[in-house]
Structures are given as C-alpha cells and as structure tokens.
Coordinates of C-alpha atoms in Angstrom, one line a residue:
X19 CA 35.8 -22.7 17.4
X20 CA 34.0 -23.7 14.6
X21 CA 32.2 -26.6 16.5
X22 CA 31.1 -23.6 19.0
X23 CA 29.9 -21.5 16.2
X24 CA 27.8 -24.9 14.8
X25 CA 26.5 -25.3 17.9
X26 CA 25.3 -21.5 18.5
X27 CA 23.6 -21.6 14.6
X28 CA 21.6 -24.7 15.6
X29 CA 20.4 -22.6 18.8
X30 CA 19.2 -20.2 16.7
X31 CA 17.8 -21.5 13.9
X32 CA 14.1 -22.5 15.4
X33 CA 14.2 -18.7 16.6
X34 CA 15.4 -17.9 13.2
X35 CA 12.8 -19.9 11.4
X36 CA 10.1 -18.8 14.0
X37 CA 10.8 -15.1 13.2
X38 CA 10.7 -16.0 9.2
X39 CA 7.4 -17.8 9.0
X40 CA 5.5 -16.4 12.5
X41 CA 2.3 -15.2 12.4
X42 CA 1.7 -12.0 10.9
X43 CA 0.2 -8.8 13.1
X44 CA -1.5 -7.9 9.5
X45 CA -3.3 -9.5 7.0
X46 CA -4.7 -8.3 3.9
X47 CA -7.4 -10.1 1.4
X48 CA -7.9 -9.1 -2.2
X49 CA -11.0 -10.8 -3.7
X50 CA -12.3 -12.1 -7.2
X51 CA -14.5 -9.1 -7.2
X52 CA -11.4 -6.5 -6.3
X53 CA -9.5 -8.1 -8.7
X54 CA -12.3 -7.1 -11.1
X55 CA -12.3 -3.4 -10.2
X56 CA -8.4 -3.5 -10.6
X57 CA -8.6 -5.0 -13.8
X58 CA -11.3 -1.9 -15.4
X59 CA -8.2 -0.1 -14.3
X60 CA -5.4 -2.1 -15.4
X61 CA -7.3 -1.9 -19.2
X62 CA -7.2 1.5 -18.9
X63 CA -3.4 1.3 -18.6
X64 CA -2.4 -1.5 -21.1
X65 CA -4.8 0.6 -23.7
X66 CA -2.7 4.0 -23.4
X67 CA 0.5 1.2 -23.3
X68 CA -0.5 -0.6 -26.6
X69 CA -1.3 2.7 -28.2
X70 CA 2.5 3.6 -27.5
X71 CA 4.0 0.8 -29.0
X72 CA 7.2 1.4 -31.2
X73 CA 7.7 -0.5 -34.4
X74 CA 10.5 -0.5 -36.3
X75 CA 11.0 1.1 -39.8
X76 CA 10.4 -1.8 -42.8
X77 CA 12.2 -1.6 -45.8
X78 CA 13.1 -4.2 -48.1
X79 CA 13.2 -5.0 -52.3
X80 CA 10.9 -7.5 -54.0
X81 CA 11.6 -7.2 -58.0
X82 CA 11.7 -3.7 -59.0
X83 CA 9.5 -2.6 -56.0
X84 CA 11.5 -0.8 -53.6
X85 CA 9.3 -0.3 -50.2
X86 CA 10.5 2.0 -47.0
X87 CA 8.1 2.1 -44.6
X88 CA 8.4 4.4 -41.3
X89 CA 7.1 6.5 -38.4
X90 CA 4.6 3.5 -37.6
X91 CA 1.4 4.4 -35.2
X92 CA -1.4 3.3 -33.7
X93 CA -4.6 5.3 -33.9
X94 CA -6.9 3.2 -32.6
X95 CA -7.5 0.5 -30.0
X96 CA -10.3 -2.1 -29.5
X97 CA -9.8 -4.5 -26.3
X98 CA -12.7 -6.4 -27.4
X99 CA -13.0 -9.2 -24.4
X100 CA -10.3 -9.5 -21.4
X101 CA -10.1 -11.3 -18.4
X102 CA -7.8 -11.2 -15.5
X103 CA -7.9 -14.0 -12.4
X104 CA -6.0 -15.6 -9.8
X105 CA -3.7 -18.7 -10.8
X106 CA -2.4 -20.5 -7.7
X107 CA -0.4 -20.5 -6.3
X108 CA 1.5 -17.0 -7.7
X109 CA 0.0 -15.7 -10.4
X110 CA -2.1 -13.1 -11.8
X111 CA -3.1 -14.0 -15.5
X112 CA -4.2 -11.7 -17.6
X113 CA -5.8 -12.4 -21.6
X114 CA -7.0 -10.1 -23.6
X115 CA -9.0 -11.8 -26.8
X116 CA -10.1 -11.0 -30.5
X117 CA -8.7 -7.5 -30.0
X118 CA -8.0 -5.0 -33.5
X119 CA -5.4 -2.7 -33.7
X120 CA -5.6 0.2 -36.4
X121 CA -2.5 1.6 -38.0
X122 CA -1.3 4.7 -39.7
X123 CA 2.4 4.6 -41.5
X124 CA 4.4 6.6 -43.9
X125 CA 5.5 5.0 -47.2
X126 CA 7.8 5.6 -49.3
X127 CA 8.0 3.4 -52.9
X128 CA 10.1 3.4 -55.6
X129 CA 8.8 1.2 -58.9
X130 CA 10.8 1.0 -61.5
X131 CA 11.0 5.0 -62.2
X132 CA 7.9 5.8 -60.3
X133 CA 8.8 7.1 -57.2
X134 CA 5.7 7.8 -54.8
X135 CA 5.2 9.1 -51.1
X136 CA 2.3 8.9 -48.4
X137 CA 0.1 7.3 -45.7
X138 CA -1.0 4.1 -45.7
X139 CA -3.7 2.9 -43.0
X140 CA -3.8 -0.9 -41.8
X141 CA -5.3 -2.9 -39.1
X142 CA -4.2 -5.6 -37.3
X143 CA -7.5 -8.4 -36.2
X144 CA -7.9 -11.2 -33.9
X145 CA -5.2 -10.1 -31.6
X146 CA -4.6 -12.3 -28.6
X147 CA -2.4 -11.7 -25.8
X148 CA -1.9 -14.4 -23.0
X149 CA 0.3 -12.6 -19.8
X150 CA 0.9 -14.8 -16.5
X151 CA 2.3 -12.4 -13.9
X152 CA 4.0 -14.1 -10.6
X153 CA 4.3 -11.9 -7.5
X154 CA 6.1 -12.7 -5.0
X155 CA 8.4 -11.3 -1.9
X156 CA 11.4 -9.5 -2.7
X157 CA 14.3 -9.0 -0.6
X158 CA 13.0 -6.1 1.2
X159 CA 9.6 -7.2 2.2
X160 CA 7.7 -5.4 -1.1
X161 CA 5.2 -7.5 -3.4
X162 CA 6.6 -7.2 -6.7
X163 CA 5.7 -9.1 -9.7
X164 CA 9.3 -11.3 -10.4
X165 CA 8.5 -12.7 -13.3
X166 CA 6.4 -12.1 -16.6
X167 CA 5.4 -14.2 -19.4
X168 CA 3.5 -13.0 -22.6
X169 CA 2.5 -14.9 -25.9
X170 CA 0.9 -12.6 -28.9
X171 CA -0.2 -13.6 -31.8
X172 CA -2.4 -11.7 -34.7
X173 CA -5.0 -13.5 -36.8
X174 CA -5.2 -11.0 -39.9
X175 CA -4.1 -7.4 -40.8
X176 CA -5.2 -5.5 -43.7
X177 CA -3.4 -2.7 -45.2
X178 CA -5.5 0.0 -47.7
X179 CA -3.7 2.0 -50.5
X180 CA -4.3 5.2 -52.5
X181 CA -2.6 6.9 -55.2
X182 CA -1.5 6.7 -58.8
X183 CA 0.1 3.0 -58.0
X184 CA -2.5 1.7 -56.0
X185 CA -2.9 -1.4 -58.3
X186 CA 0.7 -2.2 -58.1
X187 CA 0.8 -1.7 -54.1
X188 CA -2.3 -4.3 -53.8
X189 CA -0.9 -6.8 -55.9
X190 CA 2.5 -6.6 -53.9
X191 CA 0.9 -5.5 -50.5
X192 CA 1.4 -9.0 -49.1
X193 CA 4.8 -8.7 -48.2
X194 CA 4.4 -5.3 -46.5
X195 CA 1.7 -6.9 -44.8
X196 CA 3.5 -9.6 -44.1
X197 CA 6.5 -7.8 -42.7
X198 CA 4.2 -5.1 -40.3
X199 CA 2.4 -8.4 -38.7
X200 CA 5.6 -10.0 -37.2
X201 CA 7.0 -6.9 -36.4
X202 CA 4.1 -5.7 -34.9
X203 CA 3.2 -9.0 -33.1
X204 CA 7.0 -9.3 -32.0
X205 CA 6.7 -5.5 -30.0
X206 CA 2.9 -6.1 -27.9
X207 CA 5.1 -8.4 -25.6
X208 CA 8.0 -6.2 -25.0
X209 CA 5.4 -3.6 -24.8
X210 CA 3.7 -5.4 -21.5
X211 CA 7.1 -6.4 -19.9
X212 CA 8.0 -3.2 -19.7
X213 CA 4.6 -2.2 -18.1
X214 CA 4.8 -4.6 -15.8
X215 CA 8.4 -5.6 -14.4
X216 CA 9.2 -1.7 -14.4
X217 CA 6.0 0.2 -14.4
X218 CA 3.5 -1.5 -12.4
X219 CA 6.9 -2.3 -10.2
X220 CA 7.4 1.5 -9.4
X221 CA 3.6 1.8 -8.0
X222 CA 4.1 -1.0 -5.9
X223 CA 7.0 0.8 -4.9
X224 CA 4.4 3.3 -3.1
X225 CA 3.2 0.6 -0.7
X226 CA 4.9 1.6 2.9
X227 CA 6.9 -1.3 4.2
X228 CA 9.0 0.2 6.5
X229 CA 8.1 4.1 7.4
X230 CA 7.7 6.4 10.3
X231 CA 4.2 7.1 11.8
X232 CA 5.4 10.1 14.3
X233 CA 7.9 11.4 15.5
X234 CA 8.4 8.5 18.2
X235 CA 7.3 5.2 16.2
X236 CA 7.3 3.3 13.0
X237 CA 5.5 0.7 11.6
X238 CA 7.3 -2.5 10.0
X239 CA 4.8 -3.5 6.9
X240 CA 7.1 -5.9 5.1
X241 CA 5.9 -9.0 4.2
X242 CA 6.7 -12.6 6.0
X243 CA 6.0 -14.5 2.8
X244 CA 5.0 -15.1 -0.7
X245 CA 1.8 -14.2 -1.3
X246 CA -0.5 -16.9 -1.3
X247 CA -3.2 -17.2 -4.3
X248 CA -6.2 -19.3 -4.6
X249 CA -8.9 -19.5 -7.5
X250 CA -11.0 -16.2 -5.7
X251 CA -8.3 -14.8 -3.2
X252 CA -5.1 -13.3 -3.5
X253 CA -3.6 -13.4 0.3
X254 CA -1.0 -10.8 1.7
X255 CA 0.4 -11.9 5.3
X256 CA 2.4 -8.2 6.6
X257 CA 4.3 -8.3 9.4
X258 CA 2.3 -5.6 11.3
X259 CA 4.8 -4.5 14.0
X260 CA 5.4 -1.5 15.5
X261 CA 9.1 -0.1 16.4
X262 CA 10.3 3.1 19.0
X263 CA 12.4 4.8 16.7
X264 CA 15.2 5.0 18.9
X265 CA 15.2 1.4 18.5
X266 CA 14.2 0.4 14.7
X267 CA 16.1 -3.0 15.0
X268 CA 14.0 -4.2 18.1
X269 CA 11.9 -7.4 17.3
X270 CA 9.0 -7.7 19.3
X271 CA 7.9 -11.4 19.3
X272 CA 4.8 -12.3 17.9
X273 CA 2.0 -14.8 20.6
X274 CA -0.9 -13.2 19.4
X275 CA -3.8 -15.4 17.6
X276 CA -3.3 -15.1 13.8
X277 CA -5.9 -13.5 12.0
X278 CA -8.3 -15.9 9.8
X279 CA -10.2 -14.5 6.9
X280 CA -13.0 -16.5 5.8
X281 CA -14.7 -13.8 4.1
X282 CA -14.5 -13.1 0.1
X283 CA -17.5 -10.9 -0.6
X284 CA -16.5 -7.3 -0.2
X285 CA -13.2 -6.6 -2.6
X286 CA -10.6 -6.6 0.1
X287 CA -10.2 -7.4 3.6
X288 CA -8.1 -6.3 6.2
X289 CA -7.3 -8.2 9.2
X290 CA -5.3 -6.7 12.6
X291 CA -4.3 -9.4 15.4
X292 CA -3.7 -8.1 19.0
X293 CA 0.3 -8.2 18.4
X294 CA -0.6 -5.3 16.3
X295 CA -1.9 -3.1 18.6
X296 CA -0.1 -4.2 21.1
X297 CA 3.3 -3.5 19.3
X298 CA 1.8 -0.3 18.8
X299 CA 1.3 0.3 22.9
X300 CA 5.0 -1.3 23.6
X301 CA 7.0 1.3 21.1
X302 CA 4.8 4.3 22.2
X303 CA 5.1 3.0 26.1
X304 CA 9.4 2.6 25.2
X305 CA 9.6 6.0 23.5
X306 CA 8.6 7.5 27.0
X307 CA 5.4 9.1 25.2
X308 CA 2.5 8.0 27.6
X309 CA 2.7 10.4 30.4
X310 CA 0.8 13.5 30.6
X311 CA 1.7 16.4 32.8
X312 CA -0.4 19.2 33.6
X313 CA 0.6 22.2 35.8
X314 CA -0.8 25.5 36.4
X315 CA -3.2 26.6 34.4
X316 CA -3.2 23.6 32.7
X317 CA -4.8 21.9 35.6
X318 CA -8.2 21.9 34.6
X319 CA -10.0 24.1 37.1
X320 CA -13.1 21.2 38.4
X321 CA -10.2 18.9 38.7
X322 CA -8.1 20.6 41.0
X323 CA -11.2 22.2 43.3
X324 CA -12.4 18.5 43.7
X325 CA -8.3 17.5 44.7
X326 CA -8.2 20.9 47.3
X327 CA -12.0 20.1 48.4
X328 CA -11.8 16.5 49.5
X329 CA -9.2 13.8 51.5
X330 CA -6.2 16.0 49.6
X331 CA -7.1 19.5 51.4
X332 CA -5.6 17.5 54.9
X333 CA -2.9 16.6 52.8
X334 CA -2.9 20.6 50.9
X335 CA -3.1 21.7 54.7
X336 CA 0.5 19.6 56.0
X337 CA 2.2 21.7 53.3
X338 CA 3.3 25.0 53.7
X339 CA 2.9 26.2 50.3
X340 CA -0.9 25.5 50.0
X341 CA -1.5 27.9 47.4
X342 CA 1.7 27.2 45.1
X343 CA 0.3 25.8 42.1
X344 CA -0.4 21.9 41.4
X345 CA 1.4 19.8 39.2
X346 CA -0.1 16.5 38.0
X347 CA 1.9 13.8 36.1
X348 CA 0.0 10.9 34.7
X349 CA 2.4 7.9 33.4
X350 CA 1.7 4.3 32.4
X351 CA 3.4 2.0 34.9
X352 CA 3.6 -0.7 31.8
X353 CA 2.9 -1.2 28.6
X354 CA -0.9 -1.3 27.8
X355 CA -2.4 -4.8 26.4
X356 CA -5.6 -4.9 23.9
X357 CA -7.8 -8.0 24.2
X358 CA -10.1 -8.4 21.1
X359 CA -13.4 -10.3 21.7
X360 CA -16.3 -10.7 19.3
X361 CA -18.4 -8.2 21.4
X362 CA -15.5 -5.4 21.1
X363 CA -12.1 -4.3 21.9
X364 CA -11.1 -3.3 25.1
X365 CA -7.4 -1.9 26.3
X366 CA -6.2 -2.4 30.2
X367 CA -4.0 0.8 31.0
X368 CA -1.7 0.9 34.4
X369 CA -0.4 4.3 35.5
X370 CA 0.9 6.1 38.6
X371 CA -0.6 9.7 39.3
X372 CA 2.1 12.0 40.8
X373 CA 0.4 15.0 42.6
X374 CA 3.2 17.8 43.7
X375 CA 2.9 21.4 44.8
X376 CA 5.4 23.7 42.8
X377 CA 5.7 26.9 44.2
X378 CA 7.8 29.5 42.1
X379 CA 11.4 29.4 42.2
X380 CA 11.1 26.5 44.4
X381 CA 12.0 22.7 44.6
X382 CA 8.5 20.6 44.1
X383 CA 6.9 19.5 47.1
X384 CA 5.3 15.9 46.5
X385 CA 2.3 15.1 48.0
X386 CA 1.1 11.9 47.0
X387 CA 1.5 9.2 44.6
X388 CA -1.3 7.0 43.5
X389 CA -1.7 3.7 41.1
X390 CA -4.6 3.7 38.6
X391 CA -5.9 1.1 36.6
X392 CA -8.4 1.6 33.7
X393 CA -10.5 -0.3 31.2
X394 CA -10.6 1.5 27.8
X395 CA -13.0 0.9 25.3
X396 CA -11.4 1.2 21.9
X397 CA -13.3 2.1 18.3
X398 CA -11.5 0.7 15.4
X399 CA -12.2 2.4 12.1
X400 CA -11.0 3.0 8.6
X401 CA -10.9 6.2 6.8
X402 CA -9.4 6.3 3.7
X403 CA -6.1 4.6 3.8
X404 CA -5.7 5.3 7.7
X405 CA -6.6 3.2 10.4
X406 CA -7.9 5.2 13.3
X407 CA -8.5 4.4 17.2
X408 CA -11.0 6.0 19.0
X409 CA -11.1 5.6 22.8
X410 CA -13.6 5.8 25.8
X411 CA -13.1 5.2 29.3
X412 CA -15.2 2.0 30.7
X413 CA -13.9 1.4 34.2
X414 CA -11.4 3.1 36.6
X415 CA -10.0 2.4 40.1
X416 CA -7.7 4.3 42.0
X417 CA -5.5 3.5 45.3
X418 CA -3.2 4.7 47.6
X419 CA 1.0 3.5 47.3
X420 CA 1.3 4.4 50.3
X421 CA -1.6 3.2 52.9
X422 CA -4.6 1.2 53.1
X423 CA -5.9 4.3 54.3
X424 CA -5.0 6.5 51.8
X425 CA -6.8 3.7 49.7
X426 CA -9.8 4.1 51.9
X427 CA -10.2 8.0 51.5
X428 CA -9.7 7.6 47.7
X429 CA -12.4 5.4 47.2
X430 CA -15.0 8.6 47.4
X431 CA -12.7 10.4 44.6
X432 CA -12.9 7.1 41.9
X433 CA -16.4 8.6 40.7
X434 CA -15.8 12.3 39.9
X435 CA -12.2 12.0 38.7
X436 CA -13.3 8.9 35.7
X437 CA -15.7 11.7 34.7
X438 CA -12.8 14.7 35.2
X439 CA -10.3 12.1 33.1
X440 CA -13.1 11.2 30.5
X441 CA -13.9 14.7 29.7
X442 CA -10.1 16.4 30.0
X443 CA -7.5 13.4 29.6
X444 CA -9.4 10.9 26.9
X445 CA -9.5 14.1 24.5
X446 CA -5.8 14.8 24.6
X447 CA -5.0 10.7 23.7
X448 CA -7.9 10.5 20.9
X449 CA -6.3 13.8 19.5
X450 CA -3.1 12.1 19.4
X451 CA -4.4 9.0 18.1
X452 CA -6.5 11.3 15.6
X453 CA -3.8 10.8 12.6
X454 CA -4.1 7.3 12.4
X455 CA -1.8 4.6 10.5
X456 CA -1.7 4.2 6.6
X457 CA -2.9 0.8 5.8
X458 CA -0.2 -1.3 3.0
X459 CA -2.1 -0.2 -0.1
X460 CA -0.3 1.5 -3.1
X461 CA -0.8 5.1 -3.8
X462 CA -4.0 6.4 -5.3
X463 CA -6.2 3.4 -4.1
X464 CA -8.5 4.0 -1.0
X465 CA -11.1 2.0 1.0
X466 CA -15.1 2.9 1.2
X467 CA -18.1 1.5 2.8
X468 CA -15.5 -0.1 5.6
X469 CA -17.2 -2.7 7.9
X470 CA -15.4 -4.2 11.3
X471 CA -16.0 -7.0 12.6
X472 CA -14.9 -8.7 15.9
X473 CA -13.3 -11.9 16.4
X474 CA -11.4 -13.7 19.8
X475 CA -8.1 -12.3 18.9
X476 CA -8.2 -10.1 15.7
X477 CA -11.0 -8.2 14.0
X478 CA -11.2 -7.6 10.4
X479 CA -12.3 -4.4 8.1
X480 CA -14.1 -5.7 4.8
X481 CA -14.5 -2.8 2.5
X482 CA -14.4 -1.6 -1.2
X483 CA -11.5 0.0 -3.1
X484 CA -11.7 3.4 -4.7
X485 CA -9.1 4.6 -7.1
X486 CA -8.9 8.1 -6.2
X487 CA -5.8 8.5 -9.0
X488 CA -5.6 6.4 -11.9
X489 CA -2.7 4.0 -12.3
X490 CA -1.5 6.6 -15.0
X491 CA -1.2 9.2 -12.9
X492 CA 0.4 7.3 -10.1
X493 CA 2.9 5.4 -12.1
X494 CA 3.8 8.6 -14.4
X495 CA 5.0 10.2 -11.0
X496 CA 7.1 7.5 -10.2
X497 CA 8.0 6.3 -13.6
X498 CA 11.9 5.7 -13.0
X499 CA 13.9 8.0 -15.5
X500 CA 15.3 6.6 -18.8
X501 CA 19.1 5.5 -18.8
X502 CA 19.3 7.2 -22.0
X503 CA 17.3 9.8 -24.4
X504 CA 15.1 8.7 -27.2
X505 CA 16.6 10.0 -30.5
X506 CA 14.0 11.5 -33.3
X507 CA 12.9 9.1 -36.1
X508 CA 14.4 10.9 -39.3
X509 CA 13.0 10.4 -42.7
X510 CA 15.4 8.5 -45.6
X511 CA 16.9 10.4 -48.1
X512 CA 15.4 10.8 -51.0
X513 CA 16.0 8.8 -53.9
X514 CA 18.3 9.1 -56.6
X515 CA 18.1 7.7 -60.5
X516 CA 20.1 4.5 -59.5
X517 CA 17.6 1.9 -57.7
X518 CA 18.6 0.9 -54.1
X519 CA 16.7 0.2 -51.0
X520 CA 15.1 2.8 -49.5

C-alpha cells in the first residue's frame, strides 16, 4: 500500500510542480518611477505615523532633583531627505535621513522644597531611520510584506526651560535629555513595524485574489510566486485564471505564451497572456451563459422579414403554422479561443443557430439548424481599475447541418445577417462584457493614460497610477480593531513634604 501510494506521488509531482511554477495568465510591473509616486504617498503616511508615536512617562532622582516627566507629544515633523528603492531580490528599502522631531511634554519637578509644574519643548535632530521591507507570497496567494527591519538612531536633541528654576533645570537637563533620546529613539521602530506588518498588511488585504466577477464566473488572482525584484522593477506573476462558479476548484491548465515585459518607463505595466482570456471564454462557455434566444417580439423585425423573405419562406411554407411566431436560439458549439498578434486581437467563435416556429399553446416546430463560424475583432482597454473588452464582428459564414443544399441557399443570407448580427447581437455581448474585470491593485489606486500594446501571445497595458484615496483613508477603513482598549494617561499625585520620586 504504501509503495502504491509512493508510486502515485511521484506521478504527480511534475503535474504538481508544473501547476506551482507554470506560467502566469497575468503579469503585473511596478517601475522605479511608480515606486516614486508610491513613496510621495507612503511619506505622507509614516509623517501622520511618527507624529503618533507614544513615549513612555520618565521619572527618575538625581541628587535632590526629583523629575516626572509625562503626556509626551510630537508637534512637529520634518522628513528632511527620504528615499525608497528596490533591493533584490525581496525587498523594498526605505531611509529617511537628517530628519528633526519637535517635542512638547509636561514636567513635573520637585528641588529640594521647590516644587514646580509645566511644559517643556524639545527637539530631537539628525534622525535617521533605515527600514528593509521583504514581500513575499503568503499562503493564500496575497503579497504581504513578511518581514520588517528598522534601525533608528538620533544625532542630538535639545530641551528649552522656563520658570523660576530654569538655571537649575539647565544645569541638570542632561539627564532628562538623556533619558527622552533613548526612549524616544527606542519607539520610531516599533512605530514603523506596526505600520507596516499590520497596517500597510490590511491594504494589501484589498487586492482581489480570489473573487467573483458575475453571477456565473470568478477570477483566481493569487500569486504563483515570490515576487521577483530587480534594481528598477518590482515583478508580480498572478495566476490570471478564470473559474465557472459552479466549479471554483477546476484548474484549467495553462499552454499559453508567458507574457514578457521589457518595458520600465511608464510606472506600472500590466501584461494578459491568451490563457487569460481564454479561461475567461471556457468558464463563461461551462456556465451555459453563451446562448442568446430571442422570440417574439424580441426577434428583431429586419431579421425575421429577411428569414420569411428568402430560402426560409419554402421552408416557412412546409409548416402549418406559418404565422406562429419565430424563436431563434444562438449557442456556442465550443469554447471560443483568442489569438493575440502584434497587429491585434482576434476571437474565433463556433455556434449553432436553432430557428423554430412556436405557435401558442403549442409544442415548437423546428425548422432548421445551422452552424456559424465568426471572426471577432476584440478592443482591449483599461478604465480605471477594470479591464474592458470591446467587440466587432470581422468575418462570418454560415452553413447548412443538414444539406449541401441548404448550404448552397444560405450562401445569399451570409451578407445581410453579419450586418443583422453586428447591429442587434454584438450589442447585447459588449453590454455584457460592459462591466469589465478589476485588475489586482489595492484599494484607492487607479490607472491613467493606459497604453496597449500587442505582442504574439499576450499584450501589455503601460500606464500611470493615480491615488484616488490616500493610504490614510484606505488603511483607516480597514485598520483591524484593537485586542484591547487604550487606557487614559493620568497625571501623578501631587507631592507631599517627604521627598520621593515623582
């Protein structure tokens, strides 16, 4: 038994390995200058994050000087020089240089029998913060950054006093000094880990991986590997496949070309192999979606004078319900296949065309059945975060199931009905293709000044990022709820007559 069970795991392992590290149906490129954009944003974040930071109360003796000092805050930021770029083959690192932080705390002193109370305002200079982020594939599919490191360090800081004792507190300020630097230096890096391994986590959290597009279909956006950095790219290989959702667990297997980006001077790029589409075409074709039937009134009126008008009216004339209504039923015979060339993308349809008389109250009376087969031009475009698909009828044949005869006779119709299709069935598939599919990217970032490009086998969309929400915004609507609530800082007692530490 258990040499059966070795011998079935060794079966499946290339297929295992194949479906592990295949190529992807999706690829996404984030450049130097995207990275640049998100960084003007990411400042904006780590400011308001740095401006939050908690220190701890200080309080402490030196001679007859007792010192408490509390409710610690910063009012001021200045992120003098930063920088954030790729690190292969992971990382994201991000330094922010010769920064100042200014300071506003409550002290309370007792020297000797002078007790005193107030504010004290201090800044903290030549701050420097090194962070190396790694990102990298969890369990699920998601990017997520899995690891964090951080090293902060402050140059000087420089405390001012005021008040009766203001001799006394500059001659003993170095030890408060002394004493706000570490603290303060020991909370920037806590500060960022928190931003980034929980914050910055939850808005990747926003980035579909494995959703519903309809009613009928999903998409599966999780990713097939680490992401892979260089010095100017930061490469994201998706999956990209398509799913009926009465059957989310089917793997459709992946012979398409992968996608090559060579490209790196628009701030992303987003590349679509064939597999893609065509994953798309299989779930919608094994959801039992891509028929059309039109009856009655529905018939459109030109389409079903030119069916009574021509070879058909011998055929209208062997029934004897010649004036029951029609009933047309277009279906795909198979799954439709998109071939992407440099000079555009195409998609080859086969369908049946079921014509039937159904007079009321009344089994249907068929009359014929015919194949088609039709070339459709397809426009690929982004708007926003959705990727849309325009379609246009290029060629179109028609013949008989039945006879080479029937075949014969039809040729005459080939002309009118591609024009009766184009202007009555193309507009009821574009309107369902109207919504589109959201493209990986996290909430509140959006794509402008799109570009596509053909290649043999994929075509890419170079474009620039927008944030239409800032990462404030988005990650305060997600920000996961605290495990427990913050209590109130509460001022120490006042002091008595008999010296202690405040």
């Amino acid at each position: 038994m258990a040499a059966g069970s070795t011998v079935l795991l060794l079966l499946l392992l290339p297929r295992l390995v194949l479906a592990a590290h295949g190529p992807p149906g999706c690829k996404i490129r984030i450049t130097a200058k995207g990275l640049e954009l998100v960084k003007q944003e990411g400042l904006r974040f780590v400011e308001q994050e740095l401006q939050n930071i908690t220190v701890s109360d200080l309080h402490g003796k030196e001679g007859p000087l007792h010192y408490n000092i509390s409710q610690v805050k910063v009012t001021d930021l200045q992120l003098a020089s930063s920088d954030l770029h790729f690190q292969p083959q992971q990382h994201l690192v991000f330094n922010i240089s010769d920064a100042s932080i200014s300071l506003r705390f409550r002290r309370q002193l007792l020297y000797w029998f002078f007790y005193d109370i107030g504010s004290i305002n201090a800044s903290a200079d030549g701050v420097h913060i090194h962070t190396v982020l790694q990102l990298a594939k969890d369990e699920v599919g998601r990017l997520k950054i899995s690891n964090m490191t951080c090293n902060a360090s402050i140059a000087r800081m420089h405390a001012g006093f005021s008040g009766t004792l203001r001799k006394v507190y500059e001659f003993l300020s170095t030890f408060i000094v002394t004493g706000m630097r570490f603290l303060l230096s020991q909370q920037i890096c806590p500060s960022l880990e928190h931003a980034g391994l929980v914050l910055l986590n939850s808005l990747l959290d926003t980035v579909p991986v494995r959703n519903y597009v309809d009613d009928h279909i999903g998409i599966d956006y999780s990713l097939l590997r680490d992401p892979a950095i260089s010095m100017d790219t930061l490469d994201l290989d998706f999956k990209g496949m398509f799913f009926p959702r009465a059957r989310e667990n089917q793997e459709l297997e992946n012979h398409a070309v992968e996608p090559v980006i060579k490209e790196n001077e628009r701030m992303v790029y987003v590349a679509f192999s064939e597999y893609f589409f065509d994953s798309a075409m299989q779930a919608y074709f094994q959801a039992g979606v891509l028929a059309i039937e039109l009856q009655g009134e529905k018939v459109p009126k030109d389409l079903e004078v030119l069916l009574r008008a021509t070879f058909f009216g011998t055929i209208f004339m062997l029934s004897p319900v010649v004036d029951a209504p029609l009933r047309l039923v277009l279906q795909a015979s198979a799954p439709p296949r998109c071939v992407i060339k440099p000079s555009g993308t195409s998609v080859s349809v086969s369908a049946f065309l079921n014509i039937s008389l159904v007079p009321p109250g009344r089994p249907a009376v068929p009359l014929s059945s015919m194949a088609m087969e039709a070339k459709l031009s397809a426009k690929v475009f982004l708007q926003g975060k959705a990727l849309r698909v325009q379609l246009n009828m290029r060629r179109f044949r028609i013949y008989s199931k039945q006879s080479a005869l029937e075949s014969l006779a039809l040729f005459s119709l080939q002309a009118p009905l591609k024009t009766l299709l184009q202007l009555t069935i193309m507009p009821i598939i574009n309107e369902r293709t109207k919504k589109g599919v959201q493209i990986p990217l996290p909430e509140g970032m959006d794509f402008t000044k799109e570009v596509v490009t053909n290649h043999a086998g994929f075509l890419t969309v170079g474009a620039d990022l927008h944030f239409s929400k800032g990462l404030r915004e988005v990650i305060e609507k997600y920000r996961p709820a605290p495990t427990a609530p913050a209590q109130p800082s509460t001022w120490p007692p006042e002091p008595s007559s008999d010296p202690r530490p405040l």
